[in-house]
Tab-separated table of C-alpha atoms in Angstrom:
chain	number	residue	atom	x	y	z
A	1382	MET	CA	-5.426	-20.704	3.154
A	1383	ALA	CA	-6.547	-22.047	-0.401
A	1384	THR	CA	-6.168	-19.938	-2.696
A	1385	SER	CA	-7.095	-19.761	-6.365
A	1386	PRO	CA	-5.298	-19.257	-9.345
A	1387	ILE	CA	-4.332	-15.998	-10.178
A	1388	LEU	CA	-5.727	-15.644	-13.673
A	1389	ARG	CA	-3.415	-12.871	-16.104
A	1390	PRO	CA	-4.897	-10.808	-18.649
A	1391	SER	CA	-5.328	-12.395	-22.032
A	1392	PRO	CA	-2.274	-12.434	-24.695
A	1393	ALA	CA	-4.663	-11.052	-27.654
A	1394	ALA	CA	-4.770	-8.131	-24.952
A	1395	PHE	CA	-1.455	-6.801	-25.537
A	1396	PRO	CA	-0.181	-6.844	-29.032
A	1397	ARG	CA	3.507	-7.336	-30.341
A	1398	ARG	CA	6.007	-4.427	-30.063
A	1399	ARG	CA	6.439	-3.046	-33.036
A	1400	THR	CA	9.776	-1.636	-34.067
A	1401	ARG	CA	10.790	2.256	-32.877
A	1402	PRO	CA	13.368	3.957	-33.135
A	1403	LYS	CA	15.999	3.071	-31.062
A	1404	GLN	CA	14.509	5.405	-27.806
A	1405	THR	CA	17.390	7.532	-25.419
A	1406	SER	CA	14.259	7.623	-22.248
A	1407	LEU	CA	12.110	5.982	-21.367
A	1408	THR	CA	10.417	8.492	-19.420
A	1409	LEU	CA	9.673	10.541	-21.950
A	1410	PHE	CA	5.771	11.117	-22.519
A	1411	PRO	CA	5.986	14.731	-24.016
A	1412	THR	CA	1.684	15.844	-22.908
A	1413	ALA	CA	-0.017	12.743	-22.602
A	1414	ALA	CA	-1.213	12.972	-18.536
A	1415	ARG	CA	-1.915	16.546	-19.057
A	1416	HIS	CA	-5.932	16.735	-18.185
A	1417	GLY	CA	-7.603	17.950	-21.752
A	1418	THR	CA	-4.691	15.991	-25.277
A	1419	CYS	CA	-5.335	12.735	-24.400
A	1420	GLU	CA	-6.572	11.331	-28.172
A	1421	SER	CA	-8.657	8.747	-28.673
A	1422	PRO	CA	-7.388	4.960	-28.425
A	1423	SER	CA	-6.910	3.020	-30.989
A	1424	GLU	CA	-7.355	-0.296	-29.682
A	1425	ALA	CA	-9.274	-1.411	-26.535
A	1426	SER	CA	-7.844	-3.881	-24.199
A	1427	ALA	CA	-10.609	-6.934	-23.108
A	1428	PRO	CA	-10.312	-7.621	-19.531
A	1429	THR	CA	-10.009	-11.499	-18.718
A	1430	PRO	CA	-12.541	-13.063	-16.372
A	1431	VAL	CA	-11.775	-14.407	-12.911
A	1432	PRO	CA	-13.232	-16.722	-10.540
A	1433	ASP	CA	-16.475	-15.366	-9.179
A	1434	ARG	CA	-18.053	-17.036	-6.046
A	1435	ARG	CA	-21.297	-16.231	-6.770
A	1436	THR	CA	-21.238	-18.950	-10.353
A	1437	LYS	CA	-19.377	-21.545	-7.833
A	1438	PRO	CA	-21.835	-23.944	-5.000
A	1439	ALA	CA	-20.909	-22.910	-1.551
A	1440	GLN	CA	-19.865	-26.233	-0.738
A	1441	GLU	CA	-16.992	-25.627	-3.123
A	1442	LEU	CA	-15.322	-22.921	-1.625
A	1443	VAL	CA	-12.989	-23.444	0.865
A	1444	GLY	CA	-10.333	-21.780	3.788
A	1445	ILE	CA	-11.000	-18.082	3.218
A	1446	ALA	CA	-13.357	-17.977	0.330
A	1447	ARG	CA	-16.069	-19.666	2.849
A	1448	LEU	CA	-15.395	-17.587	5.385
A	1449	ALA	CA	-15.671	-14.375	3.590
A	1450	ALA	CA	-18.978	-16.174	1.169
A	1451	SER	CA	-20.426	-16.892	5.357
A	1452	SER	CA	-19.349	-13.374	6.605
A	1453	PRO	CA	-22.292	-11.408	7.326
A	1454	CYS	CA	-23.091	-7.778	5.982
A	1455	ALA	CA	-22.629	-5.444	8.580
A	1456	ASP	CA	-23.536	-1.821	7.283
A	1457	ALA	CA	-23.629	-0.435	3.053
A	1458	LYS	CA	-22.738	3.164	2.569
A	1459	ARG	CA	-21.469	5.698	-0.908
A	1460	GLY	CA	-21.760	2.200	-3.086
A	1461	THR	CA	-19.166	0.167	-0.914
A	1462	GLU	CA	-20.624	-3.572	1.588
A	1463	TYR	CA	-18.903	-3.852	4.701
A	1464	PHE	CA	-18.381	-7.694	6.288
A	1465	LEU	CA	-17.809	-9.078	9.183
A	1466	LEU	CA	-14.703	-11.520	8.630
A	1467	PRO	CA	-14.067	-14.281	10.956
A	1468	VAL	CA	-10.365	-14.595	11.273
A	1469	ARG	CA	-7.955	-16.999	13.794
A	1470	SER	CA	-4.810	-14.621	13.100
A	1471	ILE	CA	-4.065	-10.613	12.972
A	1472	LEU	CA	-0.386	-11.715	13.262
A	1473	ASN	CA	0.338	-12.937	9.777
A	1474	ARG	CA	3.939	-14.667	8.768
A	1475	CYS	CA	5.457	-13.314	5.886
A	1476	ASP	CA	8.920	-14.936	4.612
A	1477	SER	CA	9.119	-12.804	1.145
A	1478	GLU	CA	12.397	-12.577	0.533
A	1479	ARG	CA	11.647	-9.473	-1.394
A	1480	VAL	CA	10.222	-7.140	1.758
A	1481	PRO	CA	12.620	-6.640	4.871
A	1482	PHE	CA	9.621	-7.553	7.303
A	1483	HIS	CA	9.171	-11.087	8.638
A	1484	TRP	CA	5.340	-10.170	10.034
A	1485	THR	CA	2.388	-8.331	8.445
A	1486	VAL	CA	-0.833	-6.876	10.076
A	1487	ASN	CA	-3.638	-5.834	7.520
A	1488	PRO	CA	-6.541	-4.813	10.132
A	1489	TYR	CA	-9.207	-4.825	6.768
A	1490	ARG	CA	-9.349	-6.906	3.453
A	1491	GLY	CA	-9.820	-4.795	0.275
A	1492	CYS	CA	-10.114	-1.090	0.221
A	1493	GLU	CA	-12.305	2.053	0.112
A	1494	PHE	CA	-9.648	4.292	-1.562
A	1495	GLY	CA	-10.113	2.803	-4.531
A	1496	CYS	CA	-6.581	3.097	-6.193
A	1497	ARG	CA	-6.731	2.675	-10.034
A	1498	TYR	CA	-2.981	1.060	-9.926
A	1499	CYS	CA	-3.779	-0.522	-6.437
A	1500	TYR	CA	-1.283	-4.525	-6.414
A	1501	ALA	CA	-3.405	-6.001	-3.925
A	1502	ARG	CA	-6.300	-6.361	-5.897
A	1503	TYR	CA	-5.300	-10.132	-6.003
A	1504	THR	CA	-5.797	-10.804	-2.315
A	1505	HIS	CA	-9.826	-9.828	-2.878
A	1506	GLU	CA	-9.446	-13.336	-5.246
A	1507	TYR	CA	-8.258	-15.575	-2.708
A	1508	MET	CA	-11.749	-14.711	-1.203
A	1509	GLU	CA	-13.364	-16.048	-5.716
A	1510	LEU	CA	-14.749	-12.921	-5.918
A	1511	ASP	CA	-12.891	-10.508	-8.492
A	1512	GLY	CA	-10.397	-7.625	-8.071
A	1513	GLY	CA	-12.531	-5.050	-9.214
A	1514	GLU	CA	-15.177	-5.283	-6.231
A	1515	PHE	CA	-11.703	-4.910	-3.933
A	1516	GLU	CA	-13.317	-1.019	-3.576
A	1517	SER	CA	-16.349	-1.877	-3.572
A	1518	LYS	CA	-16.608	-5.003	-1.300
A	1519	ILE	CA	-14.443	-4.379	2.565
A	1520	TYR	CA	-14.123	-7.301	5.291
A	1521	VAL	CA	-13.531	-5.604	8.306
A	1522	LYS	CA	-11.141	-8.322	10.759
A	1523	GLN	CA	-13.800	-9.039	13.521
A	1524	ASP	CA	-12.696	-9.035	17.015
A	1525	ALA	CA	-8.884	-7.457	15.911
A	1526	GLY	CA	-7.598	-6.242	19.383
A	1527	ALA	CA	-8.516	-9.116	21.178
A	1528	MET	CA	-6.695	-11.066	18.507
A	1529	VAL	CA	-3.549	-9.447	18.137
A	1530	GLU	CA	-3.347	-9.475	22.229
A	1531	ARG	CA	-3.371	-13.135	22.215
A	1532	ASP	CA	-1.062	-13.480	18.819
A	1533	LEU	CA	1.321	-11.244	20.752
A	1534	VAL	CA	1.941	-13.844	23.479
A	1535	THR	CA	1.604	-16.600	21.440
A	1536	LYS	CA	4.302	-15.846	18.483
A	1537	LYS	CA	7.844	-15.147	18.482
A	1538	ILE	CA	7.593	-11.036	17.607
A	1539	TRP	CA	10.461	-9.458	19.796
A	1540	GLY	CA	12.607	-7.742	17.725
A	1541	GLU	CA	10.982	-8.425	14.607
A	1542	HIS	CA	10.507	-6.311	11.795
A	1543	ILE	CA	6.018	-5.703	12.051
A	1544	ALA	CA	4.754	-3.282	8.737
A	1545	ILE	CA	0.601	-2.385	9.521
A	1546	GLY	CA	-1.176	-1.145	6.373
A	1547	THR	CA	0.468	-3.722	3.287
A	1548	ALA	CA	-2.040	-4.433	1.281
A	1549	THR	CA	-4.880	-2.633	2.175
A	1550	ASP	CA	-4.715	0.564	4.089
A	1551	PRO	CA	-5.042	0.397	7.894
A	1552	TYR	CA	-6.512	4.384	8.029
A	1553	GLN	CA	-9.321	3.699	5.386
A	1554	PRO	CA	-13.021	5.312	5.672
A	1555	ALA	CA	-14.092	1.759	7.375
A	1556	GLU	CA	-11.308	2.787	10.439
A	1557	ARG	CA	-13.988	5.248	11.445
A	1558	GLU	CA	-16.318	3.322	12.091
A	1559	PHE	CA	-14.964	0.013	12.401
A	1560	GLY	CA	-11.909	0.556	14.736
A	1561	ALA	CA	-10.163	-1.998	13.742
A	1562	THR	CA	-6.177	0.269	13.519
A	1563	ARG	CA	-7.186	1.750	16.359
A	1564	ALA	CA	-8.065	-1.811	18.172
A	1565	ILE	CA	-4.915	-3.374	16.957
A	1566	LEU	CA	-2.058	-0.184	18.165
A	1567	GLU	CA	-3.878	-0.063	21.455
A	1568	LYS	CA	-2.808	-3.866	22.289
A	1569	MET	CA	0.524	-3.287	21.049
A	1570	ALA	CA	0.485	-0.270	22.961
A	1571	GLU	CA	1.446	-2.521	25.980
A	1572	ARG	CA	3.911	-4.334	24.652
A	1573	GLU	CA	7.615	-3.207	24.832
A	1574	GLY	CA	10.083	-3.718	21.933
A	1575	LEU	CA	8.367	-4.446	19.542
A	1576	ARG	CA	9.285	-3.331	15.994
A	1577	LEU	CA	6.224	-1.850	13.841
A	1578	GLU	CA	6.166	0.159	10.623
A	1579	ILE	CA	2.788	1.806	9.196
A	1580	THR	CA	2.177	2.564	6.038
A	1581	THR	CA	-0.973	5.245	4.999
A	1582	LYS	CA	-2.575	7.239	2.287
A	1583	SER	CA	-4.637	8.706	5.342
A	1584	ASN	CA	-4.552	11.409	7.378
A	1585	GLN	CA	-6.495	10.223	9.213
A	1586	VAL	CA	-3.179	8.486	11.677
A	1587	VAL	CA	-3.132	11.924	13.429
A	1588	ARG	CA	-6.013	10.705	15.012
A	1589	ASP	CA	-3.715	8.033	16.867
A	1590	ILE	CA	-1.058	11.007	17.763
A	1591	ASP	CA	-1.426	9.764	21.563
A	1592	LEU	CA	-1.444	6.572	20.920
A	1593	LEU	CA	1.590	6.474	18.512
A	1594	ARG	CA	3.697	8.587	21.118
A	1595	ARG	CA	2.543	6.133	23.224
A	1596	ILE	CA	3.796	3.211	21.135
A	1597	SER	CA	6.886	4.952	20.087
A	1598	GLU	CA	8.185	5.330	24.066
A	1599	ARG	CA	8.091	1.686	24.726
A	1600	SER	CA	8.891	0.425	20.966
A	1601	SER	CA	10.682	1.170	17.421
A	1602	LEU	CA	7.737	2.681	15.032
A	1603	THR	CA	8.215	3.935	11.492
A	1604	ILE	CA	5.105	5.605	9.580
A	1605	ASN	CA	5.031	6.254	5.692
A	1606	ILE	CA	2.830	8.592	4.379
A	1607	SER	CA	2.002	7.641	0.982
A	1608	ILE	CA	1.841	10.157	-1.447
A	1609	THR	CA	2.234	9.716	-5.911
A	1610	THR	CA	1.423	13.512	-6.812
A	1611	MET	CA	1.082	16.775	-5.803
A	1612	ARG	CA	-1.319	17.256	-8.333
A	1613	THR	CA	-4.596	17.442	-6.456
A	1614	ARG	CA	-6.367	16.885	-9.920
A	1615	LEU	CA	-4.400	14.261	-11.346
A	1616	ALA	CA	-5.223	12.510	-7.594
A	1617	ARG	CA	-7.856	12.398	-7.297
A	1618	LEU	CA	-8.249	10.700	-11.188
A	1619	LEU	CA	-5.763	7.966	-9.143
A	1620	GLU	CA	-7.010	7.661	-5.947
A	1621	PRO	CA	-10.656	8.466	-5.623
A	1622	ARG	CA	-11.318	8.244	-2.029
A	1623	ALA	CA	-8.173	8.716	-0.361
A	1624	PRO	CA	-7.403	12.004	1.146
A	1625	ARG	CA	-6.229	14.781	-1.051
A	1626	PRO	CA	-1.996	14.843	-1.132
A	1627	ASP	CA	-1.793	19.126	1.192
A	1628	LEU	CA	-3.867	16.571	3.895
A	1629	ARG	CA	-1.097	13.838	3.892
A	1630	MET	CA	1.503	16.299	3.681
A	1631	ASP	CA	-0.029	18.095	6.432
A	1632	ALA	CA	-0.406	14.635	8.667
A	1633	VAL	CA	3.631	14.895	8.374
A	1634	ARG	CA	4.134	17.747	9.377
A	1635	GLN	CA	1.631	16.496	12.633
A	1636	LEU	CA	3.074	13.096	13.023
A	1637	ARG	CA	7.147	14.894	13.168
A	1638	ALA	CA	5.562	17.354	15.295
A	1639	ALA	CA	4.843	15.102	18.272
A	1640	GLY	CA	7.748	13.355	17.833
A	1641	ILE	CA	6.967	10.420	15.390
A	1642	ALA	CA	9.246	9.027	12.688
A	1643	ALA	CA	7.573	9.614	9.822
A	1644	GLY	CA	8.354	9.609	6.175
A	1645	VAL	CA	7.462	9.461	2.996
A	1646	PHE	CA	6.151	7.195	-0.448
A	1647	ALA	CA	5.868	8.397	-3.716
A	1648	MET	CA	5.106	5.106	-4.023
A	1649	PRO	CA	3.833	4.064	-6.906
A	1650	ILE	CA	5.590	6.452	-9.030
A	1651	LEU	CA	3.627	5.618	-12.370
A	1652	PRO	CA	5.151	5.935	-15.767
A	1653	GLY	CA	4.403	9.173	-18.038
A	1654	LEU	CA	1.704	9.973	-14.992
A	1655	THR	CA	3.766	10.847	-11.722
A	1656	ASP	CA	6.755	10.118	-12.929
A	1657	ARG	CA	8.424	13.550	-14.340
A	1658	GLU	CA	11.034	15.385	-12.572
A	1659	GLU	CA	9.034	18.529	-11.263
A	1660	ASP	CA	6.191	16.418	-10.325
A	1661	LEU	CA	8.830	14.363	-7.809
A	1662	ASP	CA	10.748	17.441	-7.550
A	1663	ALA	CA	7.348	18.784	-5.837
A	1664	VAL	CA	6.791	16.311	-3.333
A	1665	ALA	CA	10.633	15.591	-2.122
A	1666	ARG	CA	10.158	19.682	-1.525
A	1667	GLY	CA	7.053	18.934	0.416
A	1668	ALA	CA	8.571	16.049	2.151
A	1669	ARG	CA	11.652	18.087	3.452
A	1670	ASP	CA	8.772	21.580	4.700
A	1671	ALA	CA	7.043	18.457	6.331
A	1672	ASP	CA	9.845	18.139	8.393
A	1673	ALA	CA	9.789	14.494	6.818
A	1674	GLN	CA	12.706	12.138	7.679
A	1675	TRP	CA	13.570	9.928	4.369
A	1676	PHE	CA	11.971	10.442	0.874
A	1677	GLY	CA	11.733	6.858	-1.282
A	1678	GLY	CA	10.080	6.049	-4.606
A	1679	ASN	CA	9.656	3.194	-6.402
A	1680	ALA	CA	8.439	2.185	-9.856
A	1681	LEU	CA	5.012	1.251	-10.531
A	1682	PHE	CA	4.026	-3.238	-9.788
A	1683	LEU	CA	1.025	-4.495	-12.087
A	1684	MET	CA	0.221	-7.539	-11.237
A	1685	PRO	CA	-2.456	-9.321	-13.542
A	1686	SER	CA	-5.350	-8.444	-11.955
A	1687	SER	CA	-4.143	-5.210	-11.539
A	1688	LEU	CA	-3.257	-4.853	-15.306
A	1689	LYS	CA	-6.696	-4.975	-15.919
A	1690	GLU	CA	-8.570	-2.883	-14.265
A	1691	PHE	CA	-6.239	-0.148	-14.944
A	1692	LEU	CA	-6.001	-0.620	-18.553
A	1693	PRO	CA	-9.703	0.362	-19.237
A	1694	PHE	CA	-9.249	3.298	-17.264
A	1695	LEU	CA	-5.595	4.219	-19.639
A	1696	GLU	CA	-7.577	3.508	-22.827
A	1697	GLN	CA	-10.845	5.960	-21.078
A	1698	LYS	CA	-8.767	9.013	-19.176
A	1699	PHE	CA	-4.698	8.611	-21.181
A	1700	PRO	CA	-5.184	6.976	-23.722
A	1701	LYS	CA	-2.319	8.153	-25.335
A	1702	LEU	CA	0.202	5.763	-22.566
A	1703	LEU	CA	-2.624	2.768	-23.035
A	1704	ARG	CA	0.518	0.972	-25.973
A	1705	ARG	CA	3.409	2.592	-23.356
A	1706	TYR	CA	1.713	-0.246	-20.783
A	1707	GLN	CA	0.244	-2.470	-22.497
A	1708	GLU	CA	4.414	-2.789	-24.293
A	1709	TRP	CA	5.781	-2.904	-20.519
A	1710	TYR	CA	3.023	-4.525	-18.348
A	1711	GLY	CA	1.512	-6.966	-20.760
A	1712	ARG	CA	3.931	-9.493	-20.037
A	1713	GLY	CA	5.624	-9.626	-16.303
A	1714	GLY	CA	4.471	-6.639	-13.648
A	1715	TYR	CA	7.427	-4.898	-13.266
A	1716	ALA	CA	8.356	-1.410	-15.777
A	1717	PRO	CA	11.659	-2.487	-17.570
A	1718	GLU	CA	15.251	-2.079	-15.538
A	1719	VAL	CA	16.807	0.384	-17.576
A	1720	TYR	CA	13.248	2.625	-16.770
A	1721	ARG	CA	13.603	1.414	-12.957
A	1722	LYS	CA	17.232	2.174	-12.531
A	1723	GLU	CA	16.561	5.773	-14.180
A	1724	ILE	CA	13.387	6.806	-11.087
A	1725	THR	CA	16.056	5.222	-8.539
A	1726	GLU	CA	18.732	6.990	-9.522
A	1727	ARG	CA	16.621	10.488	-9.867
A	1728	VAL	CA	14.720	9.856	-6.223
A	1729	ARG	CA	18.546	9.196	-4.950
A	1730	LYS	CA	18.936	12.990	-6.312
A	1731	LEU	CA	15.915	14.519	-4.490
A	1732	ARG	CA	17.086	12.980	-1.048
A	1733	ALA	CA	20.551	14.332	-1.631
A	1734	LYS	CA	19.282	18.076	-3.084
A	1735	TYR	CA	16.913	18.275	0.009
A	1736	GLY	CA	18.723	17.048	2.566
A	1737	LEU	CA	16.165	13.507	3.244
A	1738	GLY	CA	18.003	10.062	4.385
A	1739	SER	CA	16.299	6.774	3.269
A	1740	LEU	CA	14.300	3.950	4.652
A	1741	ALA	CA	16.615	1.510	5.115
A	1742	GLU	CA	18.568	4.246	7.107
A	1743	ILE	CA	15.569	5.066	9.636
A	1744	ARG	CA	14.959	1.429	10.102
A	1745	ALA	CA	17.700	0.041	11.393
A	1746	PRO	CA	16.108	-0.743	14.862
A	1747	ARG	CA	17.242	0.811	18.505
A	1748	GLU	CA	19.035	-1.134	21.644
A	1749	LEU	CA	16.156	-2.596	23.269
A	1750	GLN	CA	15.909	-4.879	26.513
A	1751	PRO	CA	13.783	-7.838	26.283
A	1752	PRO	CA	11.188	-7.402	28.770
A	1753	GLN	CA	12.193	-10.500	31.138
A	1754	LEU	CA	15.868	-9.108	31.464
A	1755	ALA	CA	14.607	-5.394	32.410
A	1756	LEU	CA	12.698	-6.901	35.146
A	1757	GLY	CA	15.045	-9.573	36.047
A	1758	LEU	CA	17.520	-6.626	36.523
A	1759	ALA	CA	14.006	-4.319	38.377
A	1760	ALA	CA	14.020	-6.586	41.027
A	1761	ALA	CA	17.815	-7.901	41.345
A	1762	PRO	CA	18.230	-7.027	45.340
A	1763	GLU	CA	21.054	-4.214	45.917
A	1764	ALA	CA	24.036	-5.630	46.826
A	1765	THR	CA	25.560	-5.875	50.061
A	1766	THR	CA	28.863	-5.849	52.456
């Protein structure tokens, strides 16, 4: 698959850091994240253009960009277009040392939830599309069930960690109409010995409880529900089309009541927006009350394509935070290390306070007998004397 380079925003958009008094805590944003207290911004951020296939001759497109350009439009509603994308595989190998899984499954490209901070916007650039179209051009992978059935037979996935929903939400609104995620899970339910992990912001996952229970009887299954804040108004600003936080928390409750391993991700934790102690405490307390098995949270990571979408949003809604984000994320995707350590410690204390585990503890796979061995033992004749 050919990829186009990720273009970083212009350095001119990020002024040099001015000399300021030494800060004792990187979480001091007194009132910037409160509604009604925003001040007019002093400076604007200028997005940098990214490749756009509409200005490139079709014959120059290659790989996934060419496939996307030829994908037929299947539907259009809510200001979003849906395209049918032909693919050769559903299971994708992941060799990154930064993640704990070896295989990923993303039934869709793009996500209608439109989270302002979404790191995965860069994946649209592989198709020569602007990251700003991530929520308005959704690509549905064709024949998902048949493709994953073939993958499960031909790829060596016994005992391998398969993460579903790493770049786009598998239960976004498109799933109601196209059902690619359910088609994939139906085929996985026929297998034994898989190690599956699903991450979603949607309560639509409870639609598949019957299927998820069947999978968990034969394989290892964990489900992460992402809830960045319990404040409904703030959530609507940050994640415009995602279900309300209380509906997501109720999904955790229903999954646990069905005997399915589930926990809460307060991810990402956004500096000055969702990182206050009382906000994180509310999410952790809700997780405990919903019988979640684990609670996790990491500081925001911003890819360049995400940064150029997020900064104008801050400028409009939370201008007091604009300069800080420019300084922290303008030269790299991560918040300062001292802040990240502070967040890690805060999450650790919340786990201890509410008796919640970590996903790393849950991820340890249970002992599953290879199907061929199980078959051999079942078929062995009884010993005779």
